[in-house]
Amino acid sequence: MRHFTSAYDVPDLPKLLDAALAFKKQPRFRENLGQGRTLGMVFLNPSTRTRISTQIAARNLGMETIVFNASSDGWSLEFGDADVVMNGASVEHIREAARVFGEYFDVLAVRSFPNLQNRDEDFSEKILKQFIEHAGIPVVSLESATLHPLQSFADLLTIKELHLEKRPPRIALTWAPHLKPLPQCVANSFAQWILAWGGAELTIACPPGHELDKKFTAGAKITHDQNAALAGADFVYVKNWSATEPYGQLICDDQNWLLDPEKLAKTNRAKVMHCLPVRRNLELSSAILDSPDAVVVQQAGNRVWAAQAVLAEILKFDT
Amino acid sequence: MRHFTSAYDVPDLPKLLDAALAFKKQPRFRENLGQGRTLGMVFLNPSTRTRISTQIAARNLGMETIVFNASSDGWSLEFGDADVVMNGASVEHIREAARVFGEYFDVLAVRSFPNLQNRDEDFSEKILKQFIEHAGIPVVSLESATLHPLQSFADLLTIKELHLEKRPPRIALTWAPHLKPLPQCVANSFAQWILAWGGAELTIACPPGHELDKKFTAGAKITHDQNAALAGADFVYVKNWSATEPYGQLICDDQNWLLDPEKLAKTNRAKVMHCLPVRRNLELSSAILDSPDAVVVQQAGNRVWAAQAVLAEILKFDT
Amino acid sequence: MRHFTSAYDVPDLPKLLDAALAFKKQPRFRENLGQGRTLGMVFLNPSTRTRISTQIAARNLGMETIVFNASSDGWSLEFGDADVVMNGASVEHIREAARVFGEYFDVLAVRSFPNLQNRDEDFSEKILKQFIEHAGIPVVSLESATLHPLQSFADLLTIKELHLEKRPPRIALTWAPHLKPLPQCVANSFAQWILAWGGAELTIACPPGHELDKKFTAGAKITHDQNAALAGADFVYVKNWSATEPYGQLICDDQNWLLDPEKLAKTNRAKVMHCLPVRRNLELSSAILDSPDAVVVQQAGNRVWAAQAVLAEILKFDT
């Protein structure tokens, strides 16, 4: 694996899951794999869990990390054509910036959110793609315009750890209310990974206008009826995302979508997942979050082992 | 020692002082104690000396450090009840945040200033206590609403290094003017540590309305007469703090409280201490700061050894 | 070498160039030289390449690095007289700050731009000089009010790598248009290093009012005719800098100074250099930047080896 930007970059998903679980048991068993190599972490948007878990993962492999926060360094990148006349606010073109990062680092990790203004632009993944095109080194997505693969890999890992029955787990991904129009990345990516894995039944429930792109959800059952999705589910993934039509907007404020213990009772004693940060009693009820049904902290913890398996795979490939 | 938040968390203060002095002589003699472990440093408020000295201390023990600045990452924590409806500015509840930090780190260090609006809230130390309650790992205070224990430990270390006579040192803690209403932490904490140590005579001089809480100062002599406190002192600790009544306000601008060489002449050739940063000729005269009487740089340097002794004690306990 | 602030701090420039080239071949061959030592990096102004390349250089030598960004930590330094009354915005005097950094770090690296308001003040290098005066440890400039020595050393390294003929290279340093008034540091420093090296012919072309100070350029040919400077050049260094008279202002917006392929044709197939970040089609045409004539990425990459040679020299001297 050279780059890691989606489930479809992974040549052997079951093997990568096993590698992550092996690191969870013995975090340092490959502690020299990244010796003398540096992971550059470029944040065009803020990060908590992703940054910290990836730094720990890198160090478990003996890699150094260097963090570059574009905003706090007042550094505005240009992603326009090569021939753009740069007489505006942006101070450096991605063509130079990425090539220079390629000189300094051995692996480059990049976070860049969608702007939620222009669907085609976001779906083109032009920022992530330009980093890959120009850096000349392996690139790991720390969340891009449409996907959040390290999150989804950790989510899948959590499901694999918790689902001990032989039959495929029944998974419901359900939309939740929020105050702000959020990216669709986590939801798109969760669907993509569950479907790429192939070992589960996935139902996605959302209000009209919030249907995710089929590119990510083909193979899942889509419904506007949350109760139907919850019925008999083994896992419920709770997440808000902004509308798909009109793109990127906040069009539904129906508080009935909030998951509470009464709704959870319709499931098969489901474990409740969320990528965090979560707004209590807006997205998800505190009664659930403070109960053993919620596995959100386990998910967050698994971010380390997911990132470590990914970095190890890239280091092995690239050596 | 599991957590470090005040002098009273330390089971054996003389022994901890000796450990710090041993690290000062041989910084790396326990360089493998923290191998493979990570100190998470969460700053809800800015820091210079505390952050840098603690990072160096951790690395001297072989620990990695990861710094998380809440403000520059635009991350606003919720400290309200578990059942709060999070439809405002805060994006993550401490209950989730601290538990996730507990997954990622081996030891958590936290800085959080008082808001100086509500005395009971500040004195409850609710922020630090919630980190401890939810993180599930050892927590080190990097300054909290009412105390600054790593500073005070370094201060005490400096006094121990400098006071070579057998009799107990006479120490004056004197209020100084300032432009802004500052926390009472450094003053509270200095008093607490000196009194917990028990080997000194402490006099605290301040304007009316600035008397520190007896919880921290019981056992010290309190006066409004700065000259009385200075007379015969071996050490003079200079520090501003905001009023205690009305709480957190700036009520005294009497420039006569500025310590200058004329006043210092009343002491027993006292060494002059300050936690830094210090505003020259507002809090403390430059004539003193630029003389050998000032030991402020030695104090700041001792921050490393204080932090290293604390981390080593926690690592040993927690192993 | 104790401090590194200009070409004239280097006792043996050819030897330092050879050391940098040796590190480029074998980055880790002195990986224990800085073991147990910490490089403190203080940024009064933002940085991308300089920070990252210096961190990697330090780690290649086994040194730890700690970064302190004054702005994002809301920390405003006072550089006035020792006797200043600090009742304004600045919170800490350089006399205390630098002495404390001297306690914590083994080597101190500092970036501080000119204010471009007062030529004498900028040319006095008072900020860098005060760090050196008070820190008591070796100081490395990461760009100061008038010079950028790590950049220029990397530039010279790039020229040495690329110029394979026996005759001295002909080098043109040419002014370029920009939107903002920029420091003169890179241009001053490039001239200083080329002239200190002594192995090249240097011509500097700029609009009237932009002539750099003779302190840095004595020995170079100065012209207002860009074409004359380009004729037969082996290297063309493109860079904007603000006016020298009136000091620090933007007085020329003549777009004819933009280097494009037509002008480049007048050279001896010159390699085109720029310190980055570069504004495409404002300072330098994209047709050149995207061609093999541009060596800007090689320059940026060489920043690591330049910094590593400098740090190694300081560590050896200081041991």
mmCIF file with all atom_site columns, N, CA and C in Angstrom, chain C residues 75 77 92-103 108 130-137:
data_model
loop_
_atom_site.group_PDB
_atom_site.id
_atom_site.type_symbol
_atom_site.label_atom_id
_atom_site.label_alt_id
_atom_site.label_comp_id
_atom_site.label_asym_id
_atom_site.label_entity_id
_atom_site.label_seq_id
_atom_site.pdbx_PDB_ins_code
_atom_site.Cartn_x
_atom_site.Cartn_y
_atom_site.Cartn_z
_atom_site.occupancy
_atom_site.B_iso_or_equiv
_atom_site.pdbx_formal_charge
_atom_site.auth_seq_id
_atom_site.auth_comp_id
_atom_site.auth_asym_id
_atom_site.auth_atom_id
_atom_site.pdbx_PDB_model_num
ATOM 1  N N  . TRP C 1 75  ? 2.351  35.686 23.901 1.00 0.00 ? 75  TRP C N  1
ATOM 2  C CA . TRP C 1 75  ? 3.458  36.057 24.771 1.00 0.00 ? 75  TRP C CA 1
ATOM 3  C C  . TRP C 1 75  ? 4.216  37.198 24.102 1.00 0.00 ? 75  TRP C C  1
ATOM 4  N N  . LEU C 1 77  ? 7.088  39.922 24.140 1.00 0.00 ? 77  LEU C N  1
ATOM 5  C CA . LEU C 1 77  ? 8.385  40.207 24.774 1.00 0.00 ? 77  LEU C CA 1
ATOM 6  C C  . LEU C 1 77  ? 8.703  41.694 24.778 1.00 0.00 ? 77  LEU C C  1
ATOM 7  N N  . GLU C 1 92  ? 6.908  40.135 29.362 1.00 0.00 ? 92  GLU C N  1
ATOM 8  C CA . GLU C 1 92  ? 8.169  39.614 29.901 1.00 0.00 ? 92  GLU C CA 1
ATOM 9  C C  . GLU C 1 92  ? 9.329  40.277 29.181 1.00 0.00 ? 92  GLU C C  1
ATOM 10 N N  . HIS C 1 93  ? 10.363 40.639 29.926 1.00 0.00 ? 93  HIS C N  1
ATOM 11 C CA . HIS C 1 93  ? 11.532 41.277 29.338 1.00 0.00 ? 93  HIS C CA 1
ATOM 12 C C  . HIS C 1 93  ? 12.474 40.204 28.796 1.00 0.00 ? 93  HIS C C  1
ATOM 13 N N  . ILE C 1 94  ? 13.113 40.551 27.672 1.00 0.00 ? 94  ILE C N  1
ATOM 14 C CA . ILE C 1 94  ? 14.073 39.627 27.079 1.00 0.00 ? 94  ILE C CA 1
ATOM 15 C C  . ILE C 1 94  ? 15.165 39.233 28.079 1.00 0.00 ? 94  ILE C C  1
ATOM 16 N N  . ARG C 1 95  ? 15.474 40.100 29.022 1.00 0.00 ? 95  ARG C N  1
ATOM 17 C CA . ARG C 1 95  ? 16.534 39.789 29.992 1.00 0.00 ? 95  ARG C CA 1
ATOM 18 C C  . ARG C 1 95  ? 16.165 38.578 30.839 1.00 0.00 ? 95  ARG C C  1
ATOM 19 N N  . GLU C 1 96  ? 14.924 38.473 31.235 1.00 0.00 ? 96  GLU C N  1
ATOM 20 C CA . GLU C 1 96  ? 14.491 37.277 31.965 1.00 0.00 ? 96  GLU C CA 1
ATOM 21 C C  . GLU C 1 96  ? 14.268 36.107 30.987 1.00 0.00 ? 96  GLU C C  1
ATOM 22 N N  . ALA C 1 97  ? 13.545 36.382 29.905 1.00 0.00 ? 97  ALA C N  1
ATOM 23 C CA . ALA C 1 97  ? 13.154 35.295 28.996 1.00 0.00 ? 97  ALA C CA 1
ATOM 24 C C  . ALA C 1 97  ? 14.372 34.555 28.445 1.00 0.00 ? 97  ALA C C  1
ATOM 25 N N  . ALA C 1 98  ? 15.340 35.313 27.962 1.00 0.00 ? 98  ALA C N  1
ATOM 26 C CA . ALA C 1 98  ? 16.504 34.670 27.348 1.00 0.00 ? 98  ALA C CA 1
ATOM 27 C C  . ALA C 1 98  ? 17.312 33.901 28.392 1.00 0.00 ? 98  ALA C C  1
ATOM 28 N N  . ARG C 1 99  ? 17.423 34.454 29.590 1.00 0.00 ? 99  ARG C N  1
ATOM 29 C CA . ARG C 1 99  ? 18.173 33.747 30.632 1.00 0.00 ? 99  ARG C CA 1
ATOM 30 C C  . ARG C 1 99  ? 17.484 32.429 31.014 1.00 0.00 ? 99  ARG C C  1
ATOM 31 N N  . VAL C 1 100 ? 16.167 32.453 31.024 1.00 0.00 ? 100 VAL C N  1
ATOM 32 C CA . VAL C 1 100 ? 15.442 31.213 31.334 1.00 0.00 ? 100 VAL C CA 1
ATOM 33 C C  . VAL C 1 100 ? 15.609 30.204 30.198 1.00 0.00 ? 100 VAL C C  1
ATOM 34 N N  . PHE C 1 101 ? 15.494 30.663 28.958 1.00 0.00 ? 101 PHE C N  1
ATOM 35 C CA . PHE C 1 101 ? 15.738 29.744 27.837 1.00 0.00 ? 101 PHE C CA 1
ATOM 36 C C  . PHE C 1 101 ? 17.149 29.157 27.951 1.00 0.00 ? 101 PHE C C  1
ATOM 37 N N  . GLY C 1 102 ? 18.078 29.962 28.396 1.00 0.00 ? 102 GLY C N  1
ATOM 38 C CA . GLY C 1 102 ? 19.449 29.488 28.581 1.00 0.00 ? 102 GLY C CA 1
ATOM 39 C C  . GLY C 1 102 ? 19.559 28.386 29.627 1.00 0.00 ? 102 GLY C C  1
ATOM 40 N N  . GLU C 1 103 ? 18.660 28.402 30.597 1.00 0.00 ? 103 GLU C N  1
ATOM 41 C CA . GLU C 1 103 ? 18.613 27.323 31.600 1.00 0.00 ? 103 GLU C CA 1
ATOM 42 C C  . GLU C 1 103 ? 18.053 26.033 30.997 1.00 0.00 ? 103 GLU C C  1
ATOM 43 N N  . LEU C 1 108 ? 19.939 27.596 21.360 1.00 0.00 ? 108 LEU C N  1
ATOM 44 C CA . LEU C 1 108 ? 18.710 28.371 21.155 1.00 0.00 ? 108 LEU C CA 1
ATOM 45 C C  . LEU C 1 108 ? 18.667 28.861 19.711 1.00 0.00 ? 108 LEU C C  1
ATOM 46 N N  . GLN C 1 130 ? 20.189 40.730 21.724 1.00 0.00 ? 130 GLN C N  1
ATOM 47 C CA . GLN C 1 130 ? 19.794 40.580 23.128 1.00 0.00 ? 130 GLN C CA 1
ATOM 48 C C  . GLN C 1 130 ? 19.599 39.116 23.499 1.00 0.00 ? 130 GLN C C  1
ATOM 49 N N  . PHE C 1 131 ? 19.097 38.325 22.574 1.00 0.00 ? 131 PHE C N  1
ATOM 50 C CA . PHE C 1 131 ? 19.027 36.884 22.866 1.00 0.00 ? 131 PHE C CA 1
ATOM 51 C C  . PHE C 1 131 ? 20.434 36.349 23.135 1.00 0.00 ? 131 PHE C C  1
ATOM 52 N N  . ILE C 1 132 ? 21.384 36.715 22.283 1.00 0.00 ? 132 ILE C N  1
ATOM 53 C CA . ILE C 1 132 ? 22.759 36.237 22.461 1.00 0.00 ? 132 ILE C CA 1
ATOM 54 C C  . ILE C 1 132 ? 23.334 36.736 23.779 1.00 0.00 ? 132 ILE C C  1
ATOM 55 N N  . GLU C 1 133 ? 23.104 38.014 24.073 1.00 0.00 ? 133 GLU C N  1
ATOM 56 C CA . GLU C 1 133 ? 23.698 38.612 25.275 1.00 0.00 ? 133 GLU C CA 1
ATOM 57 C C  . GLU C 1 133 ? 23.201 37.927 26.547 1.00 0.00 ? 133 GLU C C  1
ATOM 58 N N  . HIS C 1 134 ? 21.907 37.588 26.577 1.00 0.00 ? 134 HIS C N  1
ATOM 59 C CA . HIS C 1 134 ? 21.326 37.131 27.840 1.00 0.00 ? 134 HIS C CA 1
ATOM 60 C C  . HIS C 1 134 ? 21.175 35.617 27.965 1.00 0.00 ? 134 HIS C C  1
ATOM 61 N N  . ALA C 1 135 ? 21.138 34.897 26.846 1.00 0.00 ? 135 ALA C N  1
ATOM 62 C CA . ALA C 1 135 ? 20.843 33.463 26.952 1.00 0.00 ? 135 ALA C CA 1
ATOM 63 C C  . ALA C 1 135 ? 22.022 32.667 27.523 1.00 0.00 ? 135 ALA C C  1
ATOM 64 N N  . GLY C 1 136 ? 23.220 33.088 27.201 1.00 0.00 ? 136 GLY C N  1
ATOM 65 C CA . GLY C 1 136 ? 24.383 32.386 27.732 1.00 0.00 ? 136 GLY C CA 1
ATOM 66 C C  . GLY C 1 136 ? 24.635 31.025 27.109 1.00 0.00 ? 136 GLY C C  1
ATOM 67 N N  . ILE C 1 137 ? 23.965 30.730 26.025 1.00 0.00 ? 137 ILE C N  1
ATOM 68 C CA . ILE C 1 137 ? 24.173 29.470 25.291 1.00 0.00 ? 137 ILE C CA 1
ATOM 69 C C  . ILE C 1 137 ? 24.314 29.826 23.812 1.00 0.00 ? 137 ILE C C  1
#
